[in-house]
PDB file of C-alpha atoms in Angstrom:
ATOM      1  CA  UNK A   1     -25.476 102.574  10.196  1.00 66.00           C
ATOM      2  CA  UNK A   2     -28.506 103.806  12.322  1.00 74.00           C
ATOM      3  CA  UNK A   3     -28.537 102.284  15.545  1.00 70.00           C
ATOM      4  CA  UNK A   4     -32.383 102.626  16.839  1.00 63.00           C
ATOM      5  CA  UNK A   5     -31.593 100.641  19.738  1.00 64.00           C
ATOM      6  CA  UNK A   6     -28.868 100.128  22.283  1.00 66.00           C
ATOM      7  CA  UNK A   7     -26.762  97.127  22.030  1.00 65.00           C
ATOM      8  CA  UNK A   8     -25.986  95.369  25.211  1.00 64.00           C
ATOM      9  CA  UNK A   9     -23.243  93.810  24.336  1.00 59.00           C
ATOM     10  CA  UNK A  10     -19.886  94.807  21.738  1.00 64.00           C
ATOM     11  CA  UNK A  11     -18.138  91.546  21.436  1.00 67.00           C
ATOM     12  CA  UNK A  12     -20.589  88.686  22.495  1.00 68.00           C
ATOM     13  CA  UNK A  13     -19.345  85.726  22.974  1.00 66.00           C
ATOM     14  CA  UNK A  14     -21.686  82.933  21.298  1.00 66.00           C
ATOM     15  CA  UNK A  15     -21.382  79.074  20.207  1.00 65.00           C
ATOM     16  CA  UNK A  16     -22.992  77.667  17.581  1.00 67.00           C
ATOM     17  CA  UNK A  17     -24.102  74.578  18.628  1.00 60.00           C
ATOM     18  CA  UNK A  18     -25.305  72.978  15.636  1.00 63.00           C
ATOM     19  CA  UNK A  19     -21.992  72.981  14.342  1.00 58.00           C
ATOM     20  CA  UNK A  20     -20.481  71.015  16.982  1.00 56.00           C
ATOM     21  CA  UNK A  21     -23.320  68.273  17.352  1.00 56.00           C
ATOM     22  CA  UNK A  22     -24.338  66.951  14.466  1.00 52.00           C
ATOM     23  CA  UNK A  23     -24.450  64.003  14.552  1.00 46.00           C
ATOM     24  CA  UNK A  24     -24.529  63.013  10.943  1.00 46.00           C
ATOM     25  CA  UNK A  25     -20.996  61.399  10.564  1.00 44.00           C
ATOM     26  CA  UNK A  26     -21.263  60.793   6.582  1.00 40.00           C
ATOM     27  CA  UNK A  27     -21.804  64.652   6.564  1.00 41.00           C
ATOM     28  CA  UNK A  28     -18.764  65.145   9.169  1.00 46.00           C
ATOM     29  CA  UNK A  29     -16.637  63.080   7.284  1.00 45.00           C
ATOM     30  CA  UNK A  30     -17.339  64.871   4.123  1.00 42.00           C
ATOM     31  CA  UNK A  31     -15.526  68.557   5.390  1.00 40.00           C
ATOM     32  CA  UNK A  32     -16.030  69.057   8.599  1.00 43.00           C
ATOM     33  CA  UNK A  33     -12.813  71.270  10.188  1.00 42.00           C
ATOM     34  CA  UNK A  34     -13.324  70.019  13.276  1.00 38.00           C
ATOM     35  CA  UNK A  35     -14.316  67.301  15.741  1.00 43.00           C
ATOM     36  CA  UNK A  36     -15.213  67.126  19.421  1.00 41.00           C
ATOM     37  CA  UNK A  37     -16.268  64.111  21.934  1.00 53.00           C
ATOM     38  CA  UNK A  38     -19.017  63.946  23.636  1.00 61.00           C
ATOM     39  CA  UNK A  39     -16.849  64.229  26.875  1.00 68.00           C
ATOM     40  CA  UNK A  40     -15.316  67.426  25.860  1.00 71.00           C
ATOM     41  CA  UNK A  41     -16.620  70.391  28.328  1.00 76.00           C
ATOM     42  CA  UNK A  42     -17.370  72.529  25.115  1.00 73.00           C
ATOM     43  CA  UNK A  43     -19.821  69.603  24.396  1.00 79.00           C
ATOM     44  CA  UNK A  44     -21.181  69.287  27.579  1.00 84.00           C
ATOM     45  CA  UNK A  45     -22.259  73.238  27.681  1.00 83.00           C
ATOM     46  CA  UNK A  46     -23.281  72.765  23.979  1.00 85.00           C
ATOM     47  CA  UNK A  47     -25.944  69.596  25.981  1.00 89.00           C
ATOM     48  CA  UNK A  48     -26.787  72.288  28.558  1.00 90.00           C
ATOM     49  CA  UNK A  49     -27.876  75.198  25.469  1.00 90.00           C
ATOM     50  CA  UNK A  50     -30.125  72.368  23.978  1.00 93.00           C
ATOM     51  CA  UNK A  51     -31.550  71.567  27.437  1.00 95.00           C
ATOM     52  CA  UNK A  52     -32.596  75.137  28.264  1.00 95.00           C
ATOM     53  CA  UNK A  53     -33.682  75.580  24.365  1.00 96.00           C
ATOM     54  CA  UNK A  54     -36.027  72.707  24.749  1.00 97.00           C
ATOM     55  CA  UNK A  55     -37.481  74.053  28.509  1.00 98.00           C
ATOM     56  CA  UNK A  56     -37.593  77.734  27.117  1.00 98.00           C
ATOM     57  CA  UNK A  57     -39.058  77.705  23.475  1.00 98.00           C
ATOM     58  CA  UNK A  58     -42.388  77.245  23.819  1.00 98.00           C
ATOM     59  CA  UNK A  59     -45.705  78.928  21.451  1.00 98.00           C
ATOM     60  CA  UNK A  60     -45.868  81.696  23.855  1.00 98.00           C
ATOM     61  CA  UNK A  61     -41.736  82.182  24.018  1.00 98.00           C
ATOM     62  CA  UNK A  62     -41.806  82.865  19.822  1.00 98.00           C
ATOM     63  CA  UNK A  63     -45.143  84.699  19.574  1.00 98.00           C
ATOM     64  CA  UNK A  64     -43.121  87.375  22.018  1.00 98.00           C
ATOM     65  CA  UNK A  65     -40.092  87.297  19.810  1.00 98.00           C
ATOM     66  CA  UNK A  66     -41.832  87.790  17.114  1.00 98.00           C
ATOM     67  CA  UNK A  67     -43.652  90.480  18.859  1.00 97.00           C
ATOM     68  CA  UNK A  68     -40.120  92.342  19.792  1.00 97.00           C
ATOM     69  CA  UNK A  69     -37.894  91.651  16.950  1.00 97.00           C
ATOM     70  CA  UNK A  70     -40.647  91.752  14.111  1.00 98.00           C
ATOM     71  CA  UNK A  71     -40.832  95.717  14.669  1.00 97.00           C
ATOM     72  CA  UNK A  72     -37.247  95.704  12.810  1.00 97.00           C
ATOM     73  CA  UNK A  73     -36.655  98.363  15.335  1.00 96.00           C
ATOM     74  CA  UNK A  74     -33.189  97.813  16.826  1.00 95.00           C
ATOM     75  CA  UNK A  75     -30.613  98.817  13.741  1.00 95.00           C
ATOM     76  CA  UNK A  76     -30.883  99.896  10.320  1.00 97.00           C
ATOM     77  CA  UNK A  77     -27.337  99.755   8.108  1.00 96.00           C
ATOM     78  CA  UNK A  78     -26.425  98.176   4.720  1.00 98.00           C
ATOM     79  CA  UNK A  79     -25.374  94.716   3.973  1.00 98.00           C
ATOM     80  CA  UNK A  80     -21.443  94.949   4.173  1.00 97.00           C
ATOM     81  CA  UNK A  81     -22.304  97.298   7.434  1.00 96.00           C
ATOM     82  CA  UNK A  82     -24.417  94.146   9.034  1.00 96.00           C
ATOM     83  CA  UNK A  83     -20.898  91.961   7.913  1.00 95.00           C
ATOM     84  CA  UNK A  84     -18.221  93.959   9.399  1.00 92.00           C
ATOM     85  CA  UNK A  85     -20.372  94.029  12.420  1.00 91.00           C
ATOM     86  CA  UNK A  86     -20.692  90.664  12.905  1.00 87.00           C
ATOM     87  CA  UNK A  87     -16.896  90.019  13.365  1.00 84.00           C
ATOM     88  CA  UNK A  88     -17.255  91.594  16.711  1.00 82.00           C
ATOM     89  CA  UNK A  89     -18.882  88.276  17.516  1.00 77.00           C
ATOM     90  CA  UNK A  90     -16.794  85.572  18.881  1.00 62.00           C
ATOM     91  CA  UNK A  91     -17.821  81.968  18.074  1.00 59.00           C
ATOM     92  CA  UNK A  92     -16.631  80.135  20.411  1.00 56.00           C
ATOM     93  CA  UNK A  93     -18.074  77.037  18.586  1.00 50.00           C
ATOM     94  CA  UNK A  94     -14.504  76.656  17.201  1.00 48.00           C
ATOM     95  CA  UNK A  95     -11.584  77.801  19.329  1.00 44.00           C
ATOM     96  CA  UNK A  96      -9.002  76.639  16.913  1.00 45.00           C
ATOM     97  CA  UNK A  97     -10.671  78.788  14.137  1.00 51.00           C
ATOM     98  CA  UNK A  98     -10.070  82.440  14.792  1.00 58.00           C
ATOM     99  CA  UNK A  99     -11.196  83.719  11.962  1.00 69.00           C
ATOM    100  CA  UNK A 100     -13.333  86.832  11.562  1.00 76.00           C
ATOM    101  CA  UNK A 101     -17.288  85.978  10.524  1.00 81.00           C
ATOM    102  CA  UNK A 102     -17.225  87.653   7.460  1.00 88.00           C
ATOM    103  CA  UNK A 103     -14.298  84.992   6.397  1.00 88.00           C
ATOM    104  CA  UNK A 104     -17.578  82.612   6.580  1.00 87.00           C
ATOM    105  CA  UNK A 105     -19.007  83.753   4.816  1.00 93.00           C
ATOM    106  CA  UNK A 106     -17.392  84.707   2.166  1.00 95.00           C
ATOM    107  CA  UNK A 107     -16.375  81.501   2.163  1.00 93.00           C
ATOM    108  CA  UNK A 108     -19.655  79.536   2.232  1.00 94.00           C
ATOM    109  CA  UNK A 109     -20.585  82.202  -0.832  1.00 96.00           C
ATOM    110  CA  UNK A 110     -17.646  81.358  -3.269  1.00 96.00           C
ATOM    111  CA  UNK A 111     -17.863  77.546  -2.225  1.00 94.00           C
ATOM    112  CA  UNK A 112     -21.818  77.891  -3.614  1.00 97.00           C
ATOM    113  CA  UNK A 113     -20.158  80.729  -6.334  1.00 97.00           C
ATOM    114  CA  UNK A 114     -18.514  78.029  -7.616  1.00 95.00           C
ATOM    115  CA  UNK A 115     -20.500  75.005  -7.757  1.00 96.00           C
ATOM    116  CA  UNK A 116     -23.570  77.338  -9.470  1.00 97.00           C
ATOM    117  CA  UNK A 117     -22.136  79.649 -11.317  1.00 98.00           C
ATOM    118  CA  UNK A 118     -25.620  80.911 -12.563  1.00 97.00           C
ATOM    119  CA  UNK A 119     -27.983  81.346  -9.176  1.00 98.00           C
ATOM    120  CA  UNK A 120     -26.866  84.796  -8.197  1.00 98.00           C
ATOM    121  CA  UNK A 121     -29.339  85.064  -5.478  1.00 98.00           C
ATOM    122  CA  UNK A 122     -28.045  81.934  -4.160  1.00 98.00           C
ATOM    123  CA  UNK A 123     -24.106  83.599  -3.945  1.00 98.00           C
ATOM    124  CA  UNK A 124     -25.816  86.207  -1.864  1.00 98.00           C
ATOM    125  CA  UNK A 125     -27.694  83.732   0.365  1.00 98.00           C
ATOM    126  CA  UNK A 126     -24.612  82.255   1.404  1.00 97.00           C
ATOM    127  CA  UNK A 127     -23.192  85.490   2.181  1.00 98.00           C
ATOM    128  CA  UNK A 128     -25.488  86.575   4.320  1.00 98.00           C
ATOM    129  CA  UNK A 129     -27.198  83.399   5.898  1.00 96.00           C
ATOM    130  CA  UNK A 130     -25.862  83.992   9.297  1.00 92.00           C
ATOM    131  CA  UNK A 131     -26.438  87.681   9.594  1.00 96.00           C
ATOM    132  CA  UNK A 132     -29.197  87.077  12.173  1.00 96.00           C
ATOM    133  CA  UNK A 133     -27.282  86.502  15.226  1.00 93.00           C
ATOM    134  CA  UNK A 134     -27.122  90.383  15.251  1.00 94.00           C
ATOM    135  CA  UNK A 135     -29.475  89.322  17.758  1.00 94.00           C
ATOM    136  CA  UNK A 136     -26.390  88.744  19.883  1.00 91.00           C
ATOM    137  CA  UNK A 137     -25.642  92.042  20.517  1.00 92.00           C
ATOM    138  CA  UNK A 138     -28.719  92.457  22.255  1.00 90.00           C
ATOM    139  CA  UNK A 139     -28.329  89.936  24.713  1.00 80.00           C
ATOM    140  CA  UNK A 140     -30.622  87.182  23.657  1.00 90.00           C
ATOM    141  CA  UNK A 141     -29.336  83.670  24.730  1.00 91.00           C
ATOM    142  CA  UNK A 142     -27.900  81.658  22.711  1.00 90.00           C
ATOM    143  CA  UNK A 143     -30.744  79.115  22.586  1.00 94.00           C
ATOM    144  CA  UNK A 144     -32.805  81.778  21.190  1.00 95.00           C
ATOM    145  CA  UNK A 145     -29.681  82.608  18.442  1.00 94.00           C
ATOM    146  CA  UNK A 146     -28.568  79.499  17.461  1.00 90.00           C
ATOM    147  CA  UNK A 147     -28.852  75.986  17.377  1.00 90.00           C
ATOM    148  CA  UNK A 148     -30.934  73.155  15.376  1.00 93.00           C
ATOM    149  CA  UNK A 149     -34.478  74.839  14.750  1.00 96.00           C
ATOM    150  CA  UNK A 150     -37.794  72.651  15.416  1.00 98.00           C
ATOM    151  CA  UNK A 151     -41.582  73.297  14.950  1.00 98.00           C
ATOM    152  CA  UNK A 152     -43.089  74.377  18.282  1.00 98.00           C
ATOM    153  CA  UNK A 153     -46.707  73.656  19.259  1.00 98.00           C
ATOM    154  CA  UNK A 154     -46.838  70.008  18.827  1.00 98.00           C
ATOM    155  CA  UNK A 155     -44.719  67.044  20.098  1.00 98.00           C
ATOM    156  CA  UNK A 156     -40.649  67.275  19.368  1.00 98.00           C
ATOM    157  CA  UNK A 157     -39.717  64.069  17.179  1.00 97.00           C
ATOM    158  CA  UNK A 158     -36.587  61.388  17.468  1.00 93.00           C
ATOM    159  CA  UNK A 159     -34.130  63.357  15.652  1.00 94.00           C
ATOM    160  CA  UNK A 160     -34.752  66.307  17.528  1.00 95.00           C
ATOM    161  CA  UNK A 161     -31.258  66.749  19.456  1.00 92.00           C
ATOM    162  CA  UNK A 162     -31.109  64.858  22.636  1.00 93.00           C
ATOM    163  CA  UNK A 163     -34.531  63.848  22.079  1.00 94.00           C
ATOM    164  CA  UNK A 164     -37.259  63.905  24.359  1.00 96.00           C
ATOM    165  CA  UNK A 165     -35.731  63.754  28.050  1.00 95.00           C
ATOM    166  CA  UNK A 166     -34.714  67.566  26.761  1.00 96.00           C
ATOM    167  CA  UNK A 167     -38.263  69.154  26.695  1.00 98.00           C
ATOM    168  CA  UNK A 168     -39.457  67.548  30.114  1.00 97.00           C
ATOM    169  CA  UNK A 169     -39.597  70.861  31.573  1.00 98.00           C
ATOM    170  CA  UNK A 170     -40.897  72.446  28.536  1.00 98.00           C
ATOM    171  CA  UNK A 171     -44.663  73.742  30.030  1.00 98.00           C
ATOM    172  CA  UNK A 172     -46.153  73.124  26.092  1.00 98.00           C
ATOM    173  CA  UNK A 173     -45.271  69.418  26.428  1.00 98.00           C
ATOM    174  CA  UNK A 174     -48.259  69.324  29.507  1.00 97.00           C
ATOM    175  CA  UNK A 175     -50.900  71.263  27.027  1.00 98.00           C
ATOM    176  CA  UNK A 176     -53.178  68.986  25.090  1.00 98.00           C
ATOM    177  CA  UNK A 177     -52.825  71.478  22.001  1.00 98.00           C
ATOM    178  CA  UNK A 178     -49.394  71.161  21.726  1.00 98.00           C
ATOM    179  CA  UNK A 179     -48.703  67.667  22.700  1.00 97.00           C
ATOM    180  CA  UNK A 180     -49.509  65.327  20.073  1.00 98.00           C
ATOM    181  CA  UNK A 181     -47.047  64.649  16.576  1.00 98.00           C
ATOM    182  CA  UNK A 182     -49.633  67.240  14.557  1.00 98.00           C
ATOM    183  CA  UNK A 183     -50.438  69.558  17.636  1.00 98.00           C
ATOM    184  CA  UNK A 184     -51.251  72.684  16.529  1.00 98.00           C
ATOM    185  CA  UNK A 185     -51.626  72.388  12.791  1.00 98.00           C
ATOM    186  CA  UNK A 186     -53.134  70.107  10.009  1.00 98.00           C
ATOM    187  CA  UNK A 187     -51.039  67.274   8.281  1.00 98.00           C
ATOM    188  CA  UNK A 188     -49.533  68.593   4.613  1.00 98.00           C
ATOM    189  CA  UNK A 189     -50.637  72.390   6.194  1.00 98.00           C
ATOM    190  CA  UNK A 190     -46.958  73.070   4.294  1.00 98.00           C
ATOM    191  CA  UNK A 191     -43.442  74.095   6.098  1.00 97.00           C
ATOM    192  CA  UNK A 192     -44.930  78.288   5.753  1.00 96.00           C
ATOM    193  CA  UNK A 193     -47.190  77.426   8.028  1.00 97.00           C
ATOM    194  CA  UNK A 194     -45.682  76.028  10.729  1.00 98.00           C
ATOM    195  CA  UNK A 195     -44.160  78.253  14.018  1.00 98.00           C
ATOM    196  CA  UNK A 196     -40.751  77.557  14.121  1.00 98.00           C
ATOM    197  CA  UNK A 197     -38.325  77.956  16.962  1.00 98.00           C
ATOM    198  CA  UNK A 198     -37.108  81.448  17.234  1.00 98.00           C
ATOM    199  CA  UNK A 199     -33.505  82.184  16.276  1.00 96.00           C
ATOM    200  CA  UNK A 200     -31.071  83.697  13.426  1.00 95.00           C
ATOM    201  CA  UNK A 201     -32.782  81.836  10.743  1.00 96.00           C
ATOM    202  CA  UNK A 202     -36.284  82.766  11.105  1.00 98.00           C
ATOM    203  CA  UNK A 203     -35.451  86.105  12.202  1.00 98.00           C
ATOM    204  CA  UNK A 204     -33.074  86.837   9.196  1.00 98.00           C
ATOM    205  CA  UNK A 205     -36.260  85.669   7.190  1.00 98.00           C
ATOM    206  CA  UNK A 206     -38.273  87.832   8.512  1.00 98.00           C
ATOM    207  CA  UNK A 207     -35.731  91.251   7.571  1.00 98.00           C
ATOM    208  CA  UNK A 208     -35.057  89.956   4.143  1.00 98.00           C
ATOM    209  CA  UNK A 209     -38.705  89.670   3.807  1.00 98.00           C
ATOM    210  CA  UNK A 210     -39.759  93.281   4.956  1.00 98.00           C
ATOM    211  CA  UNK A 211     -36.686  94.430   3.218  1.00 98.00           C
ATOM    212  CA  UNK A 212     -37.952  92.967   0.006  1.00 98.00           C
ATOM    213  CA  UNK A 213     -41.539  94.299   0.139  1.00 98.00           C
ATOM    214  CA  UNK A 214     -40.355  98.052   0.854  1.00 97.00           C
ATOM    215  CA  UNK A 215     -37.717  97.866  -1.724  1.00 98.00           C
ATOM    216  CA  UNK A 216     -39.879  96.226  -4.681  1.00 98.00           C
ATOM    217  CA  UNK A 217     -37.232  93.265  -5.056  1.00 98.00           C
ATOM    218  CA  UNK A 218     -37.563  89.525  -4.912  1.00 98.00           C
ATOM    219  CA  UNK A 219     -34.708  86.756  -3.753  1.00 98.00           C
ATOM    220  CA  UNK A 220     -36.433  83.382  -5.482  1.00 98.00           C
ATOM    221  CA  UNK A 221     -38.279  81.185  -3.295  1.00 97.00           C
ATOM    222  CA  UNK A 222     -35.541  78.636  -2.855  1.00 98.00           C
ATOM    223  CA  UNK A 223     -33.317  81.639  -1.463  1.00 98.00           C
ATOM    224  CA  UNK A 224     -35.861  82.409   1.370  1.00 98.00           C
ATOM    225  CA  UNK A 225     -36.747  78.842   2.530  1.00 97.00           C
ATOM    226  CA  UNK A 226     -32.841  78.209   2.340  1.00 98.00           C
ATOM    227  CA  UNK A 227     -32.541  81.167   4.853  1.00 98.00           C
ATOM    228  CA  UNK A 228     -35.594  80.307   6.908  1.00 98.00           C
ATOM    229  CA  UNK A 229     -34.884  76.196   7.564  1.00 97.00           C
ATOM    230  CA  UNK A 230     -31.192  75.525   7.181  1.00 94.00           C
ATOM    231  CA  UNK A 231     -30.960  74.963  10.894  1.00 93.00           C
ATOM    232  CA  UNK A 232     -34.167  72.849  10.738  1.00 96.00           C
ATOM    233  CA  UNK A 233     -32.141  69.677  10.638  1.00 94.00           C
ATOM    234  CA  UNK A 234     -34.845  67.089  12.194  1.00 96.00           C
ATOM    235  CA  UNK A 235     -36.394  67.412   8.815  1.00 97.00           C
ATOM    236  CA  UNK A 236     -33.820  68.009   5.927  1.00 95.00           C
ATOM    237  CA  UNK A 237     -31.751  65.503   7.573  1.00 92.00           C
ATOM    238  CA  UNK A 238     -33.200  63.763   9.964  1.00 94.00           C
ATOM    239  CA  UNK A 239     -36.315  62.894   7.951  1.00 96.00           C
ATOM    240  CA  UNK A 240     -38.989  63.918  10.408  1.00 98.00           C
ATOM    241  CA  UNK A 241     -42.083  66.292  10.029  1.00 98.00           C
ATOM    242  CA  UNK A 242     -42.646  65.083   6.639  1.00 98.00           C
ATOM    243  CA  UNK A 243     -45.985  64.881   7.364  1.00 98.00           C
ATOM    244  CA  UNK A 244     -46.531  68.965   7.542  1.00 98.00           C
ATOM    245  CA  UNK A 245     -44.565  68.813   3.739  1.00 98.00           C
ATOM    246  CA  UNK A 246     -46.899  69.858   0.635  1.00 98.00           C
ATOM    247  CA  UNK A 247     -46.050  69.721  -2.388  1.00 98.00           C
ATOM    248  CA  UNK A 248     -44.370  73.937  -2.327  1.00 97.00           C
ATOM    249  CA  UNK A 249     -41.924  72.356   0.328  1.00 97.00           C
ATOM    250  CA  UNK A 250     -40.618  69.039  -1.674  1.00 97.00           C
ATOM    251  CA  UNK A 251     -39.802  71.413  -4.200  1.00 97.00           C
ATOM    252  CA  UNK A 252     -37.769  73.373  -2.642  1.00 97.00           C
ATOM    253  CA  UNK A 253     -36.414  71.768  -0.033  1.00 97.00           C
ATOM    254  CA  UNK A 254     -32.787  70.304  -1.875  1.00 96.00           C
ATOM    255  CA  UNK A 255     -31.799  74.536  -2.012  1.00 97.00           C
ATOM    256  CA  UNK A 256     -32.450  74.604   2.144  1.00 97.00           C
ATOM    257  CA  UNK A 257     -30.196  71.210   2.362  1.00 94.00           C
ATOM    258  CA  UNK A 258     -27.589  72.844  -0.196  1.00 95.00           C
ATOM    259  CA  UNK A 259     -27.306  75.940   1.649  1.00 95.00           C
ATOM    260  CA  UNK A 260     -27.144  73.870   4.797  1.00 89.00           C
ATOM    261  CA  UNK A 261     -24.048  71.447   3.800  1.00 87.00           C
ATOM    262  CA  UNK A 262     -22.432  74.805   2.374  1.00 89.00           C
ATOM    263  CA  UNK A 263     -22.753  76.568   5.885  1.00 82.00           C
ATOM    264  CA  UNK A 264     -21.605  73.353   8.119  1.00 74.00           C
ATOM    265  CA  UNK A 265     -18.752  72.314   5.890  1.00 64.00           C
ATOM    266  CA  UNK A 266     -16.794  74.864   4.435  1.00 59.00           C
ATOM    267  CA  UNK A 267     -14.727  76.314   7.007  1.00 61.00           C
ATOM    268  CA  UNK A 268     -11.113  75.997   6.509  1.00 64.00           C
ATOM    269  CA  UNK A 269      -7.322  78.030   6.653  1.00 66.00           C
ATOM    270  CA  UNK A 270      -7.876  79.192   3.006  1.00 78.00           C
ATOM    271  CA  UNK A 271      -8.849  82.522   3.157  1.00 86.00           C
ATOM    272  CA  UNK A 272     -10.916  84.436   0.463  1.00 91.00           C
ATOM    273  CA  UNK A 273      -9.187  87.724  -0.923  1.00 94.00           C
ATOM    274  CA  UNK A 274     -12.214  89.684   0.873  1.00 94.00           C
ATOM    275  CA  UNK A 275     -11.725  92.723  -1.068  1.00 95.00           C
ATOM    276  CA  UNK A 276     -11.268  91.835  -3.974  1.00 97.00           C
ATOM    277  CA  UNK A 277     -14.353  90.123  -3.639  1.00 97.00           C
ATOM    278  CA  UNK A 278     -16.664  92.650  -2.276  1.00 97.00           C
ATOM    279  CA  UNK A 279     -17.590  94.490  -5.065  1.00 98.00           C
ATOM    280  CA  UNK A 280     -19.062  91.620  -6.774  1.00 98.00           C
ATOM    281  CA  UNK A 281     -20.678  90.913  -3.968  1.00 98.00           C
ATOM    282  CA  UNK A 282     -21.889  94.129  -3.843  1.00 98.00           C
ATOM    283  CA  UNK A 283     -23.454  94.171  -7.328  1.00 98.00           C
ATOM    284  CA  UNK A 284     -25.818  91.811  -5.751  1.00 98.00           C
ATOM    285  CA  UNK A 285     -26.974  93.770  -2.799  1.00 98.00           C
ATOM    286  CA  UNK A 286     -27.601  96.526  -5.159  1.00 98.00           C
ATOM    287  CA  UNK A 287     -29.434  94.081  -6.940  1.00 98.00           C
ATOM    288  CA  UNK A 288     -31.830  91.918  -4.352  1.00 98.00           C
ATOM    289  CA  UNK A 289     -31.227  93.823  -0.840  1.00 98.00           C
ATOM    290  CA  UNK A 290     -30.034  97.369  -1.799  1.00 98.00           C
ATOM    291  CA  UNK A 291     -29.805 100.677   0.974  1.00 98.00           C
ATOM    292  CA  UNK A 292     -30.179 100.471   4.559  1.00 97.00           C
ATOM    293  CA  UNK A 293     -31.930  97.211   5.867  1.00 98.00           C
ATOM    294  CA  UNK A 294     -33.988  97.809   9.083  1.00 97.00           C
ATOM    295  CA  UNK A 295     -33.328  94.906  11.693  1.00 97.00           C
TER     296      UNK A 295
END
């Protein structure tokens, strides 16, 4: 591991709100390890994330993440190296599940392992699907790590998380450009075209994707826009922003809702045998993401 930049923080504490809010109760009831109500005080700070997510992501917030973390400046180490680092994190999304990250997802791989046997690049997307809330140990906020993604630069729709009342303090929602359903874009302009909230989906894109180019290797298509929208629930689920969809983005859309019920719903007490694991795991690094990966 070459660290290029100093981390902030050694053991940040972070909570993944999306998996404690969904509100899709035929998913929940489906795996879901845990529950919480709305009058919990986890839930109320998970309300409070999405509140300051909603005020702070605007255009000009991502264009400057992009600006900072698109340098894939801060670290450069291997896979497995970017996994055992990430147990330093503590999720405090789940309080009764202390369980290292890499358990996660090793789990959420042989869950997907299993159920296709054949999509090797898809084993490897579940392994490393979280792997961009490094951005933790830099001290971003969590509403810029985690959480249900949206498009920014045009107007939030219903299923958006605690809709509307959310974004009143969000400075885009006064701009003309940025405050109508299309905003920004062009209807059917296609998902790859759209700016996304910034967090560890889009940023774990965008290393896999300069990875990729300098190492002459390809994850399929599926792979990338499973890593990219996962967290983009107002759409997979919640059946909004169709209208930016072409025809690229119905096609590939079930692997980003796959990949998306594999990361909510597989968390449980039964532990992978980690090492025996790893070195088929590690046959497909070699194979899609091999050396040092510069994030």
């Amino acid at each position: 591991m070459r660290i290029l930049a100093d981390m902030v923080h050694t053991t940040p504490h972070i909570l993944d709100v999306s998996e404690i809010v969904r509100p899709e109760q035929k998913l929940k009831e489906r795996e879901a390890f845990r529950d919480y109500s709305e009058k919990n005080p986890l839930q109320q700070r998970v309300k409070k994330t999405y509140y300051e997510m909603h005020t702070n992501q605007t255009v000009d917030f991502v264009k400057s993440q992009h600006e900072k973390w698109l340098k894939f400046d801060h670290v450069e180490c291997t896979i497995m190296e970017a996994l055992d680092k990430l147990n330093s994190l503590v999720d405090e999304s789940d309080p009764d599940f202390d369980l290292p990250n890499i358990v996660h997802a090793f789990q959420t791989a042989e869950r997907i392992r299993a159920d296709y046997p054949e999509d090797d690049w898809f084993h490897l997307v579940g392994l490393i699907h979280d792997l961009g809330k490094i951005m933790a140990f830099y001290s971003s906020p969590q509403w810029a790590v985690v959480g249900d993604t949206f498009p920014v630069g045009c107007l939030p729709q219903a299923s958006v998380v605690y809709g509307m009342d959310s974004f009143k303090d969000n400075k885009d929602m006064q701009d003309s450009r940025y405050n109508t359903q299309l905003g920004m874009y062009e209807k059917n302009c296609g998902m790859k075209n759209v700016i996304m909230s910034w967090g560890h989906d889009e940023y774990l894109y965008q290393v896999i994707k300069n990875h990729c180019e300098k190492a002459g290797t390809q994850i399929p298509e599926g792979g990338m826009y499973a890593i990219r929208f996962h967290s983009f629930f107002p759409w997979h689920t919640g059946g909004d922003y169709n209208y930016f969809m072409n025809d690229e983005d119905r096609d590939l859309m079930k692997w980003v809702m796959r990949l998306s019920q594999y990361d909510l719903y597989t968390k449980s007490t039964n532990i992978p045998d980690i090492e025996a694991l790893k070195p088929y795991y590690q046959s497909l690094i070699d194979k899609y993401l091999p050396g040092n990966v510069a994030f």
